[in-house]
Short mmCIF file of C-alpha atoms in Angstrom, two decimals:
data_model
loop_
_atom_site.label_atom_id
_atom_site.label_comp_id
_atom_site.label_asym_id
_atom_site.label_seq_id
_atom_site.Cartn_x
_atom_site.Cartn_y
_atom_site.Cartn_z
CA MET A 1 0.00 0.00 0.00
CA THR A 2 1.33 3.42 -0.96
CA GLN A 3 2.07 5.65 2.02
CA GLU A 4 2.68 9.36 2.30
CA VAL A 5 6.04 9.70 4.04
CA LEU A 6 8.06 12.71 5.14
CA VAL A 7 11.77 11.98 5.70
CA LEU A 8 13.66 14.39 7.92
CA GLY A 9 17.37 14.71 7.13
CA ALA A 10 19.44 14.45 3.95
CA GLY A 11 22.55 12.71 5.23
CA VAL A 12 23.31 9.18 4.10
CA ILE A 13 20.66 7.56 6.35
CA GLY A 14 17.95 10.01 5.29
CA LEU A 15 18.79 9.89 1.58
CA THR A 16 19.09 6.10 1.49
CA THR A 17 15.80 5.73 3.33
CA ALA A 18 14.08 8.19 1.00
CA VAL A 19 15.43 6.35 -2.07
CA ARG A 20 14.34 2.98 -0.68
CA LEU A 21 10.81 4.25 0.04
CA ALA A 22 10.38 6.24 -3.19
CA GLU A 23 11.59 3.36 -5.36
CA ALA A 24 9.11 1.11 -3.54
CA GLY A 25 6.33 3.40 -4.75
CA HIS A 26 5.62 5.51 -1.69
CA ASN A 27 4.86 9.22 -1.92
CA VAL A 28 8.00 10.68 -0.36
CA ARG A 29 9.08 14.17 0.64
CA VAL A 30 12.39 15.15 2.22
CA TRP A 31 12.93 18.08 4.57
CA ALA A 32 16.47 18.91 5.61
CA GLU A 33 18.16 21.79 7.37
CA LEU A 34 21.40 20.84 5.58
CA LEU A 35 21.55 19.66 1.99
CA PRO A 36 23.46 16.42 1.28
CA LEU A 37 26.87 17.95 0.58
CA GLU A 38 26.54 20.09 3.73
CA SER A 39 25.71 17.13 5.97
CA THR A 40 27.98 15.21 8.33
CA SER A 41 27.86 12.31 5.87
CA ALA A 42 29.72 14.41 3.30
CA ALA A 43 32.73 14.41 5.66
CA ALA A 44 32.80 10.62 6.16
CA SER A 45 35.74 8.44 5.13
CA GLY A 46 33.47 6.14 3.13
CA LEU A 47 34.99 2.89 4.40
CA TRP A 48 32.49 0.06 4.87
CA MET A 49 32.85 -1.53 8.31
CA PRO A 50 31.07 -4.51 9.91
CA GLY A 51 28.60 -3.94 12.73
CA PHE A 52 29.30 -5.38 16.16
CA GLY A 53 25.83 -6.53 17.25
CA GLU A 54 23.31 -8.95 15.73
CA ARG A 55 21.12 -6.18 14.32
CA GLU A 56 24.07 -4.00 13.30
CA GLU A 57 25.82 -6.94 11.64
CA ARG A 58 22.68 -7.64 9.61
CA TRP A 59 22.44 -3.98 8.58
CA SER A 60 26.09 -3.94 7.55
CA LEU A 61 25.88 -7.12 5.49
CA ALA A 62 22.77 -5.88 3.68
CA SER A 63 24.62 -2.65 2.90
CA PHE A 64 27.70 -4.59 1.76
CA GLU A 65 25.57 -6.46 -0.76
CA GLU A 66 24.04 -3.24 -2.11
CA PHE A 67 27.39 -1.43 -2.29
CA SER A 68 28.93 -4.39 -4.12
CA LYS A 69 26.26 -4.00 -6.80
CA LEU A 70 26.79 -0.25 -6.99
CA SER A 71 30.55 -0.73 -7.41
CA ARG A 72 29.90 -2.19 -10.88
CA ASN A 73 29.24 1.38 -12.02
CA SER A 74 31.87 3.14 -9.93
CA THR A 75 32.15 6.20 -12.14
CA GLU A 76 28.50 7.08 -11.57
CA THR A 77 28.02 5.86 -7.99
CA GLY A 78 31.40 6.60 -6.41
CA VAL A 79 31.48 3.11 -4.88
CA HIS A 80 34.63 1.07 -5.47
CA LEU A 81 36.05 -2.11 -3.91
CA GLU A 82 39.44 -1.73 -2.25
CA ARG A 83 41.74 -3.98 -0.25
CA GLY A 84 43.09 -2.76 3.03
CA LEU A 85 44.29 -3.49 6.53
CA ALA A 86 42.36 -3.07 9.77
CA VAL A 87 44.16 -3.38 13.10
CA THR A 88 42.84 -3.15 16.64
CA ASP A 89 43.71 -3.53 20.30
CA ILE A 90 40.10 -4.28 21.28
CA TRP A 91 40.27 -8.05 20.61
CA ASP A 92 43.13 -10.49 20.81
CA GLY A 93 41.71 -13.08 18.39
CA PRO A 94 39.52 -13.37 15.28
CA GLN A 95 35.88 -12.41 15.84
CA PRO A 96 32.84 -14.36 14.51
CA TRP A 97 31.88 -11.61 12.08
CA LEU A 98 35.15 -12.01 10.20
CA GLU A 99 33.77 -15.16 8.57
CA PHE A 100 31.20 -13.03 6.73
CA MET A 101 33.81 -10.75 5.20
CA PRO A 102 35.33 -11.56 1.79
CA GLU A 103 38.97 -12.37 1.10
CA VAL A 104 39.99 -12.13 4.74
CA GLU A 105 43.58 -12.78 5.75
CA VAL A 106 44.28 -12.57 9.49
CA CYS A 107 47.74 -11.15 10.16
CA PRO A 108 50.36 -13.01 12.21
CA GLN A 109 51.04 -11.23 15.48
CA GLU A 110 54.58 -10.35 14.47
CA GLU A 111 53.29 -8.33 11.49
CA LEU A 112 51.03 -6.08 13.57
CA PRO A 113 51.95 -2.51 14.55
CA ASP A 114 53.07 -2.00 18.15
CA GLY A 115 50.20 -2.27 20.61
CA MET A 116 47.79 -3.97 18.22
CA THR A 117 46.46 -7.44 19.07
CA LEU A 118 44.47 -8.31 15.93
CA GLY A 119 44.71 -7.33 12.27
CA TRP A 120 43.24 -8.51 8.99
CA TRP A 121 43.34 -7.71 5.30
CA SER A 122 40.04 -7.68 3.42
CA THR A 123 38.44 -6.26 0.28
CA VAL A 124 35.46 -4.06 1.08
CA PRO A 125 33.46 -1.21 -0.44
CA MET A 126 34.92 2.28 -0.32
CA ILE A 127 32.46 5.06 -0.99
CA ASP A 128 33.54 8.42 -2.42
CA ILE A 129 30.91 10.21 -0.38
CA PRO A 130 30.35 13.46 -2.34
CA ARG A 131 29.89 11.49 -5.57
CA TYR A 132 27.73 8.90 -3.81
CA LEU A 133 25.44 11.50 -2.24
CA ALA A 134 24.99 13.00 -5.71
CA HIS A 135 24.07 9.53 -7.00
CA LEU A 136 21.42 9.11 -4.30
CA THR A 137 20.08 12.59 -4.99
CA ASP A 138 19.82 11.77 -8.70
CA ARG A 139 17.85 8.64 -7.86
CA LEU A 140 15.46 10.69 -5.77
CA THR A 141 15.03 13.16 -8.60
CA ALA A 142 14.30 10.31 -11.00
CA ALA A 143 11.63 9.11 -8.56
CA GLY A 144 10.05 12.57 -8.52
CA VAL A 145 11.33 13.57 -5.08
CA THR A 146 12.93 16.92 -4.30
CA ILE A 147 14.79 17.89 -1.14
CA GLU A 148 13.32 20.92 0.56
CA ARG A 149 15.64 22.93 2.78
CA LYS A 150 13.66 23.41 5.95
CA ARG A 151 14.58 23.79 9.60
CA ILE A 152 12.05 22.66 12.17
CA GLU A 153 12.13 23.09 15.93
CA LYS A 154 9.56 20.45 16.88
CA LEU A 155 8.60 17.05 15.49
CA THR A 156 4.97 18.14 15.54
CA GLU A 157 5.78 20.48 12.63
CA ALA A 158 6.49 17.33 10.62
CA THR A 159 3.61 15.24 11.97
CA ASP A 160 1.23 18.07 11.09
CA ALA A 161 2.42 17.71 7.49
CA ALA A 162 2.42 13.93 6.97
CA PRO A 163 0.87 10.78 8.46
CA THR A 164 4.26 9.01 8.56
CA VAL A 165 7.51 10.77 9.46
CA VAL A 166 10.96 9.18 9.40
CA ASN A 167 13.38 11.01 11.68
CA CYS A 168 16.91 10.69 10.23
CA THR A 169 18.29 13.88 11.74
CA GLY A 170 21.48 12.39 13.18
CA VAL A 171 23.01 14.48 15.94
CA GLY A 172 20.11 16.92 15.51
CA ALA A 173 17.85 14.32 17.12
CA ARG A 174 19.29 15.32 20.49
CA HIS A 175 17.15 18.47 20.25
CA LEU A 176 14.41 17.41 17.88
CA ALA A 177 13.56 14.11 19.59
CA GLY A 178 14.63 15.24 23.06
CA ASP A 179 17.11 12.36 23.15
CA GLU A 180 19.89 13.24 25.58
CA GLY A 181 21.55 9.93 24.77
CA VAL A 182 22.71 11.47 21.49
CA GLU A 183 25.99 13.37 21.54
CA PRO A 184 28.32 14.60 18.83
CA ILE A 185 31.46 12.66 18.03
CA ARG A 186 33.60 15.13 16.13
CA GLY A 187 35.75 13.80 13.31
CA GLN A 188 38.24 15.59 11.07
CA HIS A 189 40.06 14.60 7.89
CA VAL A 190 43.02 16.06 6.09
CA ILE A 191 42.52 15.63 2.33
CA VAL A 192 45.71 15.12 0.32
CA ARG A 193 46.59 14.42 -3.29
CA ASN A 194 47.15 10.69 -3.68
CA PRO A 195 50.90 9.96 -3.95
CA GLY A 196 50.20 6.40 -5.13
CA ILE A 197 48.38 4.80 -2.19
CA ASP A 198 46.35 1.80 -3.38
CA TYR A 199 45.16 0.34 -0.07
CA TRP A 200 43.28 1.63 2.97
CA PHE A 201 44.38 1.42 6.59
CA MET A 202 42.45 1.86 9.80
CA GLU A 203 43.12 1.51 13.51
CA GLY A 204 40.16 0.39 15.58
CA ILE A 205 41.06 1.76 18.98
CA GLN A 206 38.99 3.42 21.68
CA THR A 207 40.94 6.65 22.04
CA PRO A 208 40.30 10.25 20.91
CA THR A 209 43.09 10.01 18.31
CA TRP A 210 43.77 7.21 15.84
CA THR A 211 45.31 6.58 12.43
CA GLY A 212 43.60 5.85 9.14
CA PHE A 213 43.90 6.67 5.47
CA PHE A 214 41.34 6.08 2.76
CA PRO A 215 42.21 6.45 -0.94
CA HIS A 216 39.58 7.62 -3.39
CA HIS A 217 41.33 7.67 -6.77
CA ASP A 218 43.30 10.96 -6.93
CA LYS A 219 42.80 11.93 -3.29
CA VAL A 220 43.33 10.33 0.13
CA LEU A 221 41.39 11.15 3.30
CA LEU A 222 43.66 11.07 6.35
CA ALA A 223 42.28 10.43 9.83
CA GLY A 224 41.53 10.77 12.55
CA VAL A 225 40.00 12.05 15.74
CA SER A 226 36.93 10.93 17.70
CA GLN A 227 36.04 13.73 20.08
CA GLN A 228 32.90 13.09 22.11
CA GLY A 229 30.85 16.10 23.05
CA ASN A 230 32.76 18.45 20.74
CA TRP A 231 30.42 20.57 18.57
CA ASN A 232 33.19 22.50 16.75
CA LEU A 233 32.74 22.34 12.96
CA GLU A 234 35.88 24.31 12.13
CA PRO A 235 39.11 22.47 11.15
CA ASP A 236 41.54 22.42 14.06
CA PRO A 237 45.20 23.02 13.08
CA ASP A 238 46.52 20.92 15.98
CA ASP A 239 44.28 18.01 14.98
CA ALA A 240 45.46 18.38 11.38
CA ARG A 241 49.14 18.28 12.38
CA GLY A 242 48.59 15.19 14.52
CA ILE A 243 46.73 13.43 11.72
CA LEU A 244 49.47 14.19 9.20
CA GLU A 245 52.20 12.99 11.58
CA ARG A 246 50.44 9.73 12.46
CA CYS A 247 49.58 8.90 8.85
CA ALA A 248 53.10 9.66 7.62
CA LYS A 249 54.49 7.35 10.28
CA ALA A 250 52.14 4.56 9.16
CA GLU A 251 52.73 5.17 5.43
CA PRO A 252 55.88 7.21 4.62
CA ARG A 253 54.62 8.12 1.13
CA LEU A 254 52.09 10.41 2.81
CA LYS A 255 54.78 12.54 4.47
CA ASP A 256 55.06 15.13 1.72
CA ALA A 257 51.64 14.68 0.11
CA GLU A 258 50.04 17.91 -1.09
CA VAL A 259 47.27 19.06 1.26
CA LEU A 260 44.09 19.82 -0.69
CA GLY A 261 41.79 20.69 2.18
CA TYR A 262 40.07 19.60 5.36
CA ASN A 263 36.63 18.41 6.39
CA VAL A 264 34.88 18.12 9.73
CA GLY A 265 31.74 16.23 10.71
CA LEU A 266 29.70 15.49 13.82
CA ARG A 267 28.77 11.82 13.98
CA ALA A 268 25.60 11.04 15.93
CA GLY A 269 26.93 9.11 18.90
CA ARG A 270 24.52 6.97 20.91
CA GLU A 271 24.89 3.80 23.00
CA THR A 272 23.01 1.96 20.22
CA ALA A 273 21.40 3.27 17.06
CA ARG A 274 17.71 4.03 17.47
CA LEU A 275 15.15 2.39 15.21
CA ASP A 276 11.67 2.39 16.63
CA THR A 277 8.21 3.88 16.17
CA GLU A 278 6.08 6.21 18.25
CA THR A 279 2.76 7.94 17.72
CA LEU A 280 2.83 11.71 17.86
CA GLY A 281 0.06 14.12 16.98
CA GLY A 282 -1.91 11.36 15.28
CA SER A 283 1.00 10.43 12.99
CA ARG A 284 3.61 7.70 13.12
CA VAL A 285 7.21 8.76 13.73
CA ILE A 286 9.90 6.23 12.84
CA HIS A 287 13.20 7.16 14.44
CA ALA A 288 16.37 6.11 12.61
CA TYR A 289 19.50 7.79 13.97
CA GLY A 290 22.47 7.38 16.30
CA HIS A 291 24.68 5.15 14.11
CA GLY A 292 27.91 6.86 15.19
CA PRO A 293 30.74 6.04 12.75
CA PHE A 294 28.67 3.29 11.08
CA GLY A 295 26.10 5.41 9.24
CA VAL A 296 27.34 4.69 5.73
CA SER A 297 28.08 1.04 6.52
CA GLN A 298 24.61 0.38 7.91
CA SER A 299 22.58 2.70 5.68
CA TRP A 300 20.92 0.19 3.34
CA GLY A 301 20.12 -2.30 6.09
CA THR A 302 18.57 0.47 8.16
CA ALA A 303 16.57 1.73 5.18
CA HIS A 304 15.23 -1.78 4.58
CA ASP A 305 13.98 -2.04 8.16
CA VAL A 306 12.43 1.42 7.96
CA ALA A 307 10.62 0.39 4.78
CA GLU A 308 9.21 -2.65 6.57
CA LEU A 309 7.92 -0.43 9.39
CA VAL A 310 6.36 2.00 6.89
CA ALA A 311 4.56 -0.90 5.20
CA GLN A 312 2.98 -2.03 8.47
CA PRO A 313 -0.59 -0.82 9.04
CA GLY A 314 -0.84 2.15 11.38
CA GLU A 315 -2.42 1.79 14.77
#
């Protein structure tokens, strides 16, 4: 049954959800304070990562499947498959979810960087986010959906306008949904011209600073910082220097790479991502936010579950 749905937010969760619903035949509108290339998603590294819970793992694997299909037309979609190395000090042995990942090679302990207890090579989707957001926007346009720039202060402004509202406002949900469990996790990248890097690298460590680099053809995004509670959207010179130093130590070819720019984003941190439904003002509100650093990786799986909720009869 066709539903009238208003999606709030035009980051990767909001856009993916809107595409999924519109291509399923629903009557979709999108309201967003920030347009796609202004959103936090536009500042993401674009590396697909597995989820670490049953629901999150399912979302990630569904997204992996969709991204793998999109990689067949990389020029248009911005999705490409790349091999790379992930290392961590969180676990000291292979985790069950590794068996779902393709072309995995677990590293011998002697090959790991100092302090790391587990590492593996794998081939996974890398998403050139600006190009990918343009691809999603084009799909919305083809489905007859336009994105309206609109700031709202209360969810009732949306429920007054549509019988079903999907709240994909990310860190904005702290105010809009009154969810104090949401907090910003500030990230920053240094963007450099690619000196020939053909693999990605990422540290999975629970500290405010870490090392990662993510090649997207002629550019590489260098990371990173994870600063909880920091709302600053301006590039920080000290953060930039630390990122450059750590990445050059991990990959010497990055030492003298030409700096092209910087980006900053506020991930929506939450203990677990929220996906549930409430009734407000006579309308259904489906909340889908709080994915932290996994928004891109879990976007298609989340959108699928939202679509199932939309299809359910209202109370």
